[in-house]
mmCIF file of C-alpha atoms and ligand atoms in Angstrom:
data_model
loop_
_atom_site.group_PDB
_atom_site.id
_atom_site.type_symbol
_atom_site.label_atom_id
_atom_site.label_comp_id
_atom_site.label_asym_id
_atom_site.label_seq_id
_atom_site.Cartn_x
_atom_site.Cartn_y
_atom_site.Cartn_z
ATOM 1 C CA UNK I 23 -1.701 79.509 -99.691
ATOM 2 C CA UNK I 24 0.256 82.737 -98.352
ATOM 3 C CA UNK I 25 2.693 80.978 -95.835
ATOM 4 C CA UNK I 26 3.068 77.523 -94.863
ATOM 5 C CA UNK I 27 3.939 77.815 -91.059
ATOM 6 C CA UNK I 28 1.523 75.376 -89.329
ATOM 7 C CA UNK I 29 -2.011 73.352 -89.705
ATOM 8 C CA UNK I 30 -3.529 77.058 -89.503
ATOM 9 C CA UNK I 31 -2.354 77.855 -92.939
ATOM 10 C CA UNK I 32 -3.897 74.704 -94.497
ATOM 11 C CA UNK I 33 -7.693 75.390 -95.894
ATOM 12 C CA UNK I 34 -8.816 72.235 -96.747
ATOM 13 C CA UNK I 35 -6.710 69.906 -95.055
ATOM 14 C CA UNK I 36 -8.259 66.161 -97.236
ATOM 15 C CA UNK I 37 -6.981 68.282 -100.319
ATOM 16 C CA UNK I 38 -3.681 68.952 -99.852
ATOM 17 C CA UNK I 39 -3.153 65.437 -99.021
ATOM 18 C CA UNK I 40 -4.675 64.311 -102.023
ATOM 19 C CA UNK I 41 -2.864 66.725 -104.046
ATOM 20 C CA UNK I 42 0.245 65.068 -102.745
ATOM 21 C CA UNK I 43 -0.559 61.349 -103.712
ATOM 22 C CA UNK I 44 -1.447 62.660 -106.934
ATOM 23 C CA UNK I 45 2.375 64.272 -107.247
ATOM 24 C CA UNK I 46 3.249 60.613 -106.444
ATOM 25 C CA UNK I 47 1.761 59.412 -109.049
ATOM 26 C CA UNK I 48 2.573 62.229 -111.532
ATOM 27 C CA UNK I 49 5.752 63.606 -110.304
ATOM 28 C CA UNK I 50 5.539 66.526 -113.660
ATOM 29 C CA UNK I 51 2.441 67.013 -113.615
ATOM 30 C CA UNK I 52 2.734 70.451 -113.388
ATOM 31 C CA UNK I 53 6.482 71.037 -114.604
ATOM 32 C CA UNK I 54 5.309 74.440 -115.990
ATOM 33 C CA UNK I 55 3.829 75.861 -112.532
ATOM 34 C CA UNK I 56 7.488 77.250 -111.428
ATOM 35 C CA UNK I 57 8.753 78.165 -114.766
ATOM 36 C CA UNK I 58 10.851 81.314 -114.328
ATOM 37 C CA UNK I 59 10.306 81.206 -110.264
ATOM 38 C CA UNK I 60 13.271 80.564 -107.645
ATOM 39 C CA UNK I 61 12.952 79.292 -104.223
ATOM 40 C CA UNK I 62 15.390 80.014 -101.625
ATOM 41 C CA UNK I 63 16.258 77.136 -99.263
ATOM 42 C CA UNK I 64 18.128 78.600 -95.831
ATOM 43 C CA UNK I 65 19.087 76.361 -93.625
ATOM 44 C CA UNK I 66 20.198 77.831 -89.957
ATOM 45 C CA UNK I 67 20.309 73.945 -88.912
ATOM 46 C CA UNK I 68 21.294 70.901 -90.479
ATOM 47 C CA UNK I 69 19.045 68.606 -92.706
ATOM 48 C CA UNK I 70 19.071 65.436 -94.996
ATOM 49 C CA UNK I 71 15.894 65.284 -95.976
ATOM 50 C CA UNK I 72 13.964 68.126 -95.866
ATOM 51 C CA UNK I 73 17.138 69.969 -97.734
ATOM 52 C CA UNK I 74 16.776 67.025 -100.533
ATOM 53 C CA UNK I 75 12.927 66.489 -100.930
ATOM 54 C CA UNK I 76 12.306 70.477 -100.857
ATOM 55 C CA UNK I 77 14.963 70.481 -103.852
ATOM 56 C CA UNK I 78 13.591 67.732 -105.506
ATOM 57 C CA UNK I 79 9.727 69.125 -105.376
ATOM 58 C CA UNK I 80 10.556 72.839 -106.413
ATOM 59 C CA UNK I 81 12.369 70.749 -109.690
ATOM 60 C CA UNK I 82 9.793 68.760 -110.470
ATOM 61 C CA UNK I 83 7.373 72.302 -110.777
ATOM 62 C CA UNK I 84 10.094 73.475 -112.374
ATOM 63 C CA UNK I 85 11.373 75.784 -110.279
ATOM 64 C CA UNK I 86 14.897 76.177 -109.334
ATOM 65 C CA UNK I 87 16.120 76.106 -106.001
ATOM 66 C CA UNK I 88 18.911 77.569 -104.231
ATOM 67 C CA UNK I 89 20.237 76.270 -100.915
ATOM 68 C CA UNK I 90 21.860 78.595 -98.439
ATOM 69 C CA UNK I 91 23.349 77.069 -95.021
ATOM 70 C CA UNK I 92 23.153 80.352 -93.025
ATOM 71 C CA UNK I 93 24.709 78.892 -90.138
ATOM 72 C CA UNK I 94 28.156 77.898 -92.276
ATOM 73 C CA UNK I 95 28.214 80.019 -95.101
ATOM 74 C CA UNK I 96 25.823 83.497 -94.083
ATOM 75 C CA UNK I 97 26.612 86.398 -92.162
ATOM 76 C CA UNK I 98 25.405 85.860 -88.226
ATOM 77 C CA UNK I 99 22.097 87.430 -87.751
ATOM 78 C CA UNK I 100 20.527 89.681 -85.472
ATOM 79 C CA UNK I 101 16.555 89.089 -84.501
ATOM 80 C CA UNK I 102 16.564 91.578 -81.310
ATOM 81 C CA UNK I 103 14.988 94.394 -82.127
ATOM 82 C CA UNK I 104 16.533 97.529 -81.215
ATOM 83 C CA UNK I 105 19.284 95.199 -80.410
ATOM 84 C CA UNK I 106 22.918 97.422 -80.272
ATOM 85 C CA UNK I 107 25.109 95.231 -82.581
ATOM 86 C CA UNK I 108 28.519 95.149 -81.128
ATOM 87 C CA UNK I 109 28.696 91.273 -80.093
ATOM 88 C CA UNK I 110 28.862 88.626 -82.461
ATOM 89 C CA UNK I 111 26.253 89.361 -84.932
ATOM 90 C CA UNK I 112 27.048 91.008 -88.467
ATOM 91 C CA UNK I 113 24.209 91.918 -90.053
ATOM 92 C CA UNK I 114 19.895 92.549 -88.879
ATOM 93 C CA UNK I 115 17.079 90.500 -89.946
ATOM 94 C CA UNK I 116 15.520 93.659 -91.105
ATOM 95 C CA UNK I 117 18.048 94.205 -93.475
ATOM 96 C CA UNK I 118 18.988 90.579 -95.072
ATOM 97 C CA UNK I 119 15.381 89.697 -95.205
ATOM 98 C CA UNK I 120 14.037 92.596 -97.246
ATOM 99 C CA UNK I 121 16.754 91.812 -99.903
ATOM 100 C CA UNK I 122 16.274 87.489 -99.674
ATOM 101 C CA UNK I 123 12.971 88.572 -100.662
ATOM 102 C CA UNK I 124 13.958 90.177 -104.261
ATOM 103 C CA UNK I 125 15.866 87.425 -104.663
ATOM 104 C CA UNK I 126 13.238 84.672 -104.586
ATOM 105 C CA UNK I 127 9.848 83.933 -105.203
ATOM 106 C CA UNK I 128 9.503 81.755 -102.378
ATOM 107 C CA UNK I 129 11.573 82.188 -98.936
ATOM 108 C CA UNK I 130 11.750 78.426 -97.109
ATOM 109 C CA UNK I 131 13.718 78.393 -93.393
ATOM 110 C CA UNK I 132 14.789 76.107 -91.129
ATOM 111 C CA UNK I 133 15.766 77.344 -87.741
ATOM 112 C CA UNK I 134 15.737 75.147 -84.137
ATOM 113 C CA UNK I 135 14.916 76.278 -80.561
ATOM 114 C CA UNK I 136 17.427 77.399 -78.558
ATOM 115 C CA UNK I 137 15.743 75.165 -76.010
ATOM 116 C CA UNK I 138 17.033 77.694 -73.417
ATOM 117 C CA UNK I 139 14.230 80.597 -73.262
ATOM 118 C CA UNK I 140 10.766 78.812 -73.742
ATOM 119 C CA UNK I 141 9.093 81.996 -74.440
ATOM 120 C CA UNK I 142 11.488 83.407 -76.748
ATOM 121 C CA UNK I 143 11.245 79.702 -78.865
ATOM 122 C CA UNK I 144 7.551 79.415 -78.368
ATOM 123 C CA UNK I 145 7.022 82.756 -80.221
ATOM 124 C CA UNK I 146 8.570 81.854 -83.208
ATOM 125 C CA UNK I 147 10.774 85.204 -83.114
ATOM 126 C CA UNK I 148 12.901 83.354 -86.077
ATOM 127 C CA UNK I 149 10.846 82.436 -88.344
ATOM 128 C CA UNK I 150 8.164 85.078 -87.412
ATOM 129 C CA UNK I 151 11.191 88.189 -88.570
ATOM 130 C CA UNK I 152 11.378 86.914 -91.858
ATOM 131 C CA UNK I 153 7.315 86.947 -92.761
ATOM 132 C CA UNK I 154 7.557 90.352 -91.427
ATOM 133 C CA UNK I 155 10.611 91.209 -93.747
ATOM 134 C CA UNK I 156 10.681 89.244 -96.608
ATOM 135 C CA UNK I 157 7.996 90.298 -98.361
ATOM 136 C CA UNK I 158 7.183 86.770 -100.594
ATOM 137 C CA UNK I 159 5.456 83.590 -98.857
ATOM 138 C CA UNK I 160 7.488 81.957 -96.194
ATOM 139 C CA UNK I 161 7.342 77.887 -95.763
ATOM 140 C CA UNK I 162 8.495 76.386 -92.410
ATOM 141 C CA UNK I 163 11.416 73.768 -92.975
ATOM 142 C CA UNK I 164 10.942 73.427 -89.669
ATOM 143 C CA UNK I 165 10.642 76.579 -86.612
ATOM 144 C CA UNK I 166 11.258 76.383 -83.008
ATOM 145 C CA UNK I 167 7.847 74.886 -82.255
ATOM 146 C CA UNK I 168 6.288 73.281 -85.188
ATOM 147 C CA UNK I 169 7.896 70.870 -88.339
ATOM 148 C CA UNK I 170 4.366 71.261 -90.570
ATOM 149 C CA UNK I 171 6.058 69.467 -93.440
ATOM 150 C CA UNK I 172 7.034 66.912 -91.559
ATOM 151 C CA UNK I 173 3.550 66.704 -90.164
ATOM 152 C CA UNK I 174 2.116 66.530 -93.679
ATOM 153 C CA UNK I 175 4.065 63.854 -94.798
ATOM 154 C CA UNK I 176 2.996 61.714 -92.350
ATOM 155 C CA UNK I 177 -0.319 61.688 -92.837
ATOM 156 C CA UNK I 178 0.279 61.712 -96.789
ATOM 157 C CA UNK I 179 1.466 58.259 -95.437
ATOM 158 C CA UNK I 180 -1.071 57.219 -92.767
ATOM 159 C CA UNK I 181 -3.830 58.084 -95.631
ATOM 160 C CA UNK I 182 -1.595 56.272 -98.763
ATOM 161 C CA UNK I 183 -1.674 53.203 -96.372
ATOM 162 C CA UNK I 184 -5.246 52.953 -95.241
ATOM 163 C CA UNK I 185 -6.382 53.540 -99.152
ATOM 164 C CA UNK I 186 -3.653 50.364 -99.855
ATOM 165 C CA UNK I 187 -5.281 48.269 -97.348
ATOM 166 C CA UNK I 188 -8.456 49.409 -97.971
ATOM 167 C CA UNK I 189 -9.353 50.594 -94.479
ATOM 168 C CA UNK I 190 -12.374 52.112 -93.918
ATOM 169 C CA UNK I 191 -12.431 52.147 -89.981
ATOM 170 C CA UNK I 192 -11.463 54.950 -87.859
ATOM 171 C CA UNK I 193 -7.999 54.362 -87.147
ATOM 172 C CA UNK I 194 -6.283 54.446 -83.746
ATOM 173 C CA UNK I 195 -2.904 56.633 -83.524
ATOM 174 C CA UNK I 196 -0.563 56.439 -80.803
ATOM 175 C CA UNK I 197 2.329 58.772 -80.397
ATOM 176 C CA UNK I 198 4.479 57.717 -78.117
ATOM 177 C CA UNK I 199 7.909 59.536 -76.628
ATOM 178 C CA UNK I 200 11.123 57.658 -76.876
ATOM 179 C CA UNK I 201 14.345 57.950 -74.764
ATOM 180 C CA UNK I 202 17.381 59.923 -76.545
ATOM 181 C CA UNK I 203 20.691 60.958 -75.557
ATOM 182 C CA UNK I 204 20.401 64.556 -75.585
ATOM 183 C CA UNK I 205 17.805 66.665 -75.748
ATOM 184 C CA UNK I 206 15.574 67.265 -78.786
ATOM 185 C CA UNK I 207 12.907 70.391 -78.867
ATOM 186 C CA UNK I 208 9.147 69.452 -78.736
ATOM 187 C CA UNK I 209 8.637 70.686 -82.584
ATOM 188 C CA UNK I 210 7.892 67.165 -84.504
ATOM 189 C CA UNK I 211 5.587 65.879 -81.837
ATOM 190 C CA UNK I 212 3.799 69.586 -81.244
ATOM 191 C CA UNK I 213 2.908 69.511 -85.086
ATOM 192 C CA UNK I 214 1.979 65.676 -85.678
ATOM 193 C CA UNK I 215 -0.424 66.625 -82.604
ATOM 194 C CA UNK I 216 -1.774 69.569 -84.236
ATOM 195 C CA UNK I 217 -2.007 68.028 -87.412
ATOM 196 C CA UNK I 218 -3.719 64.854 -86.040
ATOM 197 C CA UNK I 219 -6.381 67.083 -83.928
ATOM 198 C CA UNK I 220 -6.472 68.975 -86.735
ATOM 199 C CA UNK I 221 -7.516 66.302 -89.153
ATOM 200 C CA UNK I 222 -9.822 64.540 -86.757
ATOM 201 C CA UNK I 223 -10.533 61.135 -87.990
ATOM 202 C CA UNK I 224 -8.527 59.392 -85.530
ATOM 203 C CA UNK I 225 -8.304 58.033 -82.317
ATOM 204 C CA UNK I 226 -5.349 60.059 -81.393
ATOM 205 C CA UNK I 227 -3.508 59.001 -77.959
ATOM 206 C CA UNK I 228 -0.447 60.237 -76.636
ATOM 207 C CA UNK I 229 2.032 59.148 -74.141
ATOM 208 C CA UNK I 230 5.296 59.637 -72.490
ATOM 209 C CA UNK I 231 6.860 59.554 -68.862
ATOM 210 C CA UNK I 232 5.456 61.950 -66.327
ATOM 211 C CA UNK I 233 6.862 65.524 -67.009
ATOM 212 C CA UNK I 234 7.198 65.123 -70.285
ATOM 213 C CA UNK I 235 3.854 67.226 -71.193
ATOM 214 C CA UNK I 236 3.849 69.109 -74.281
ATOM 215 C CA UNK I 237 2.109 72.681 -75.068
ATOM 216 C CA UNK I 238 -1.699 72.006 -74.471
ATOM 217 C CA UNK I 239 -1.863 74.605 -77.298
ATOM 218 C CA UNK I 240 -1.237 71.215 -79.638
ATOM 219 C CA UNK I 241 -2.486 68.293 -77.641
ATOM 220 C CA UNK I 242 -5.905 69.520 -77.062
ATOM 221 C CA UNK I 243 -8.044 66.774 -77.956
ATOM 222 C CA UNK I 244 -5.988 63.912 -77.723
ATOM 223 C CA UNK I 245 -5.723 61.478 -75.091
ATOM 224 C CA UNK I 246 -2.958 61.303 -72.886
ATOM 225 C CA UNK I 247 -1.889 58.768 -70.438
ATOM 226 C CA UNK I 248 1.420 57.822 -69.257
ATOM 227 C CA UNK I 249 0.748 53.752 -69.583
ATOM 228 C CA UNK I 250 2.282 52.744 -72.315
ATOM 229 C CA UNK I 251 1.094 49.485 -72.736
ATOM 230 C CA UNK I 252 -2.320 50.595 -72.383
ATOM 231 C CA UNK I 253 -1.719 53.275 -75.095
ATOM 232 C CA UNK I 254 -0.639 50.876 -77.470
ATOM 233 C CA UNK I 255 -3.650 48.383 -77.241
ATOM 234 C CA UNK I 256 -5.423 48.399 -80.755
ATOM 235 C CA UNK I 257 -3.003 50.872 -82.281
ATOM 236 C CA UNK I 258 -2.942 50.870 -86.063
ATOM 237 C CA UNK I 259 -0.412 53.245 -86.127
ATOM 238 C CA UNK I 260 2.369 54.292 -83.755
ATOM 239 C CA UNK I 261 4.929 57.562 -84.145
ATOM 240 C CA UNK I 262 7.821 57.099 -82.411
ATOM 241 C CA UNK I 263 9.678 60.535 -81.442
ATOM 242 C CA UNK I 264 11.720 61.999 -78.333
ATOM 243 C CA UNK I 265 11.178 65.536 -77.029
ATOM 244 C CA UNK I 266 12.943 67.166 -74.139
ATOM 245 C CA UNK I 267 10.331 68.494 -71.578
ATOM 246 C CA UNK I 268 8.296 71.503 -71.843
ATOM 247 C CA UNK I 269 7.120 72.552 -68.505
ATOM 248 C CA UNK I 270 10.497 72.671 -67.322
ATOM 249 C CA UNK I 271 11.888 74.032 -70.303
ATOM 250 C CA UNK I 272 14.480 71.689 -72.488
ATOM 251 C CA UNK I 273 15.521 69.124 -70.168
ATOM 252 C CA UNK I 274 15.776 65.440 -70.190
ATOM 253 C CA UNK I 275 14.227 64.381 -66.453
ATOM 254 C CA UNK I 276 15.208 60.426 -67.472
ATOM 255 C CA UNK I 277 15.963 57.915 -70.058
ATOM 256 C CA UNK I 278 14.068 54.958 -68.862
ATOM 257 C CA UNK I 279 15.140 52.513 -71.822
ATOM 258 C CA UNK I 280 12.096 50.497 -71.158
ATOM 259 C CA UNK I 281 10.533 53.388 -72.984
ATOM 260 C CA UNK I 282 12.077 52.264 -76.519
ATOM 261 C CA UNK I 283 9.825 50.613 -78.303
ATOM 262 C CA UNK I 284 10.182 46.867 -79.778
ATOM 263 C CA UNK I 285 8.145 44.375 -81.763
ATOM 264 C CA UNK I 286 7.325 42.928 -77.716
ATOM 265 C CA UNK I 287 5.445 45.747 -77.054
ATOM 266 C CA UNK I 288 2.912 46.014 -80.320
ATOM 267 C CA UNK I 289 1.708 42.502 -79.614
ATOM 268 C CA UNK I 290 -1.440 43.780 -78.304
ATOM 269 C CA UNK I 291 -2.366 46.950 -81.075
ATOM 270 C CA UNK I 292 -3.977 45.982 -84.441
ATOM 271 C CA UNK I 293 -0.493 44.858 -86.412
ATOM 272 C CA UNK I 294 0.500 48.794 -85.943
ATOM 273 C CA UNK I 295 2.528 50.355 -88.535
ATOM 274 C CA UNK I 296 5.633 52.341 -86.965
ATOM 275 C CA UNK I 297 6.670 55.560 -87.681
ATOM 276 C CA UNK I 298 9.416 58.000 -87.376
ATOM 277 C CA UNK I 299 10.488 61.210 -88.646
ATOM 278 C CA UNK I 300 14.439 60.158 -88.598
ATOM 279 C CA UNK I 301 16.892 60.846 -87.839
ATOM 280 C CA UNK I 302 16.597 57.877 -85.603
ATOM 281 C CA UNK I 303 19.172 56.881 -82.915
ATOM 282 C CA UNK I 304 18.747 53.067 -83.111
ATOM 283 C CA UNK I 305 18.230 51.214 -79.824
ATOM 284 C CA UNK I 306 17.939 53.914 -78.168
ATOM 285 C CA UNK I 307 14.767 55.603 -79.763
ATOM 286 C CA UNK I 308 13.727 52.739 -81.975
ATOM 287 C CA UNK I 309 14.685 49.146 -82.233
ATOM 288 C CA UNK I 310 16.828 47.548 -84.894
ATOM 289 C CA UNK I 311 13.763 44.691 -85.181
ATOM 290 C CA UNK I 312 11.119 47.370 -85.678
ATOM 291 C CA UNK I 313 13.177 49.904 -88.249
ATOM 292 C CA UNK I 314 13.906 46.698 -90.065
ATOM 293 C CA UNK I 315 10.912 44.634 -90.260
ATOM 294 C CA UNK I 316 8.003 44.584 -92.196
ATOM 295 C CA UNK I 317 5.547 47.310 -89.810
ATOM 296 C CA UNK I 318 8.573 50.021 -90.564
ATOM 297 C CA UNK I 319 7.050 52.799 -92.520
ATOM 298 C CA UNK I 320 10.272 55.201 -92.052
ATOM 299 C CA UNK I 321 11.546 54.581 -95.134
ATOM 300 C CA UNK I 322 7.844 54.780 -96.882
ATOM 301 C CA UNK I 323 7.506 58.367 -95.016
ATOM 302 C CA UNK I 324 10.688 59.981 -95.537
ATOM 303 C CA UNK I 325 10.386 59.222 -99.426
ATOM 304 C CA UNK I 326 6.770 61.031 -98.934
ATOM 305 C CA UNK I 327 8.408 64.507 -98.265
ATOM 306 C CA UNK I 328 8.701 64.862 -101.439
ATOM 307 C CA UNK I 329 5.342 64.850 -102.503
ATOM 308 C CA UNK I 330 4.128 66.785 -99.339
ATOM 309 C CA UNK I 331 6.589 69.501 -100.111
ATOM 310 C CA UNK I 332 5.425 69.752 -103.855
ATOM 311 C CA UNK I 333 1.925 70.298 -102.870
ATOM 312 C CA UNK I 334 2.538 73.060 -101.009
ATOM 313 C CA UNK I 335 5.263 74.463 -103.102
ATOM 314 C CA UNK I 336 2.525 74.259 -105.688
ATOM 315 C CA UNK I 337 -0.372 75.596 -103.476
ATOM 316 C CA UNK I 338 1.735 78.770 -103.511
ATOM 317 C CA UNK I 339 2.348 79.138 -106.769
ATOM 318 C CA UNK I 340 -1.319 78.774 -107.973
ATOM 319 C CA UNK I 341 -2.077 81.388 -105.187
ATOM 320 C CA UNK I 342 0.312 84.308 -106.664
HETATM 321 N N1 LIG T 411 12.733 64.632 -90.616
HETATM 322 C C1 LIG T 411 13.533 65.633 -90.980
HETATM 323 O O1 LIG T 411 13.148 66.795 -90.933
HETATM 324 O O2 LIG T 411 14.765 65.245 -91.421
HETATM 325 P P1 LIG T 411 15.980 66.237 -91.658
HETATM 326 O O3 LIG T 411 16.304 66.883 -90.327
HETATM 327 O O4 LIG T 411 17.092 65.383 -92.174
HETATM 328 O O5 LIG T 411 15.573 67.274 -92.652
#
């Protein structure tokens, strides 16, 4: 693997899953993959856990990491090209990149969308400068659009359930917006979509209040309905996430509360499993009865990026 951006990058999709569960089960199993390699963590956002699990996976391949917060501790960068320097930014992408990438082997990034300029965030100008730049692979710790190791994680999880419970049916998978307080960008539910269409053993069924359609770029193939309760009949699984709208780029139209969903609500879908990226605002997005009972798989997931992460991390390093 060359970059780890989106779905697009993934060859063999079953794979890299399974090369995942197997890091769960045999966390140093390949401790001398990263010997002598160093992977460079920048964050232009804040994190908790893909900062920690990244960490954790380039250790146990024996790599060392170093973790950068750009935003705190870096120079302010320049992406404009041509751009004439004399506001606030100190230094061009086209010069720190080119030198980030003699430092490490691997180059990871996390930057948001401004949520301001839909075309500027939809073509990844960010993350997109330092491929072109750095010279050494690039993995997404999350871009404007797209969170893809977010998106593997959760089907590490989806599959590491079904194989536990010994389900051989095709499951159903409802993603489902939630209300929030401020407005998130679309990236977590773009890339489950991608990833789920992608995948394409599911029943995969999304919904959220009128207006809040994402990029059909991603949804293509899935069902989409704004009834709820109808989405949620026979579920087996249901992701939980907020996104400020796309069409009408980065707003929040309402917060219907009646959108948040409870243990009420999954009475009808096949004892579905919730899930959630976090952070979660609780009772707001996500109810305390559902995040802490028994069909919670938050927890379960989040302890998953770890494994996701080392599979790629390791993908690369068997590519070079
Ligand atoms: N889900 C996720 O990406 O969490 P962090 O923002 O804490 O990394």
């Amino acid at each position: 693997m060359k970059q780890f951006i989106s779905v697009n990058d993934v060859a063999d999709i079953r794979a890299l899953v399974d090369q995942a569960l197997l890091y769960k089960a045999q966390p140093f199993l390949d401790r001398q993959l990263g010997a002598d390699k160093r992977i460079g963590l920048l964050f232009l956002n804040p994190s908790l856990r893909t900062r920690l699990s990244t960490q954790v996976a380039a250790s146990n391949l024996g790599m060392e990491a170093v973790v950068f917060n750009v935003d705190k501790e870096g120079w302010a960068l320049e992406f404009e090209e041509g751009a004439i320097m004399s506001g606030n930014t100190v230094e061009h992408i086209k010069d720190a990149a080119p030198i980030l990438g003699q430092y490490f082997d691997i180059l990871c990034i996390r930057t948001f969308p401004s949520l301001k300029n839909r075309d500027d965030d939809y073509s990844e100008m960010y993350i997109s400068q330092f491929i072109k730049y750095a010279g050494v692979p690039v993995v997404s710790l999350e871009s404007a659009t797209l969170h893809p190791l977010q998106s593997l994680t959760d089907l590490v999880t989806i599959t590491e359930y079904r194989k536990e419970q010994k389900h051989t049916h095709k499951p159903k998978i409802v993603l489902t917006w939630a209300p929030h307080v401020k407005p998130l960008p679309q990236c977590v539910a773009n890339s489950f979509s991608q990833w789920i269409n992608a995948w394409g053993e599911a029943d995969f069924v999304i919904t959220h209040p009128a207006d809040y359609e994402l990029a059909e770029q991603f949804t293509k193939g899935a069902t989409i309905t704004h009834n709820q309760e109808e989405a949620l009949k026979e579920a087996d699984f249901v992701y939980v996430k907020n996104w400020s709208t796309y069409n009408d780029y980065g707003k929040i139209y309402e917060n219907d509360p009646s959108w948040m969903l409870t243990e009420e609500k999954l009475k009808e879908s096949n004892q579905a499993r919730v899930m959630h990226c976090l952070p979660v605002r609780r009772n707001v997005e996500l109810s305390d009865e559902i995040l802490d009972g028994p069909n919670s798989l938050v927890t379960r997931q989040a302890g998953n990026r770890v494994w996701a992460a080392q599979a790629v991390l390791s993908a690369m390093l068997k590519h070079r």
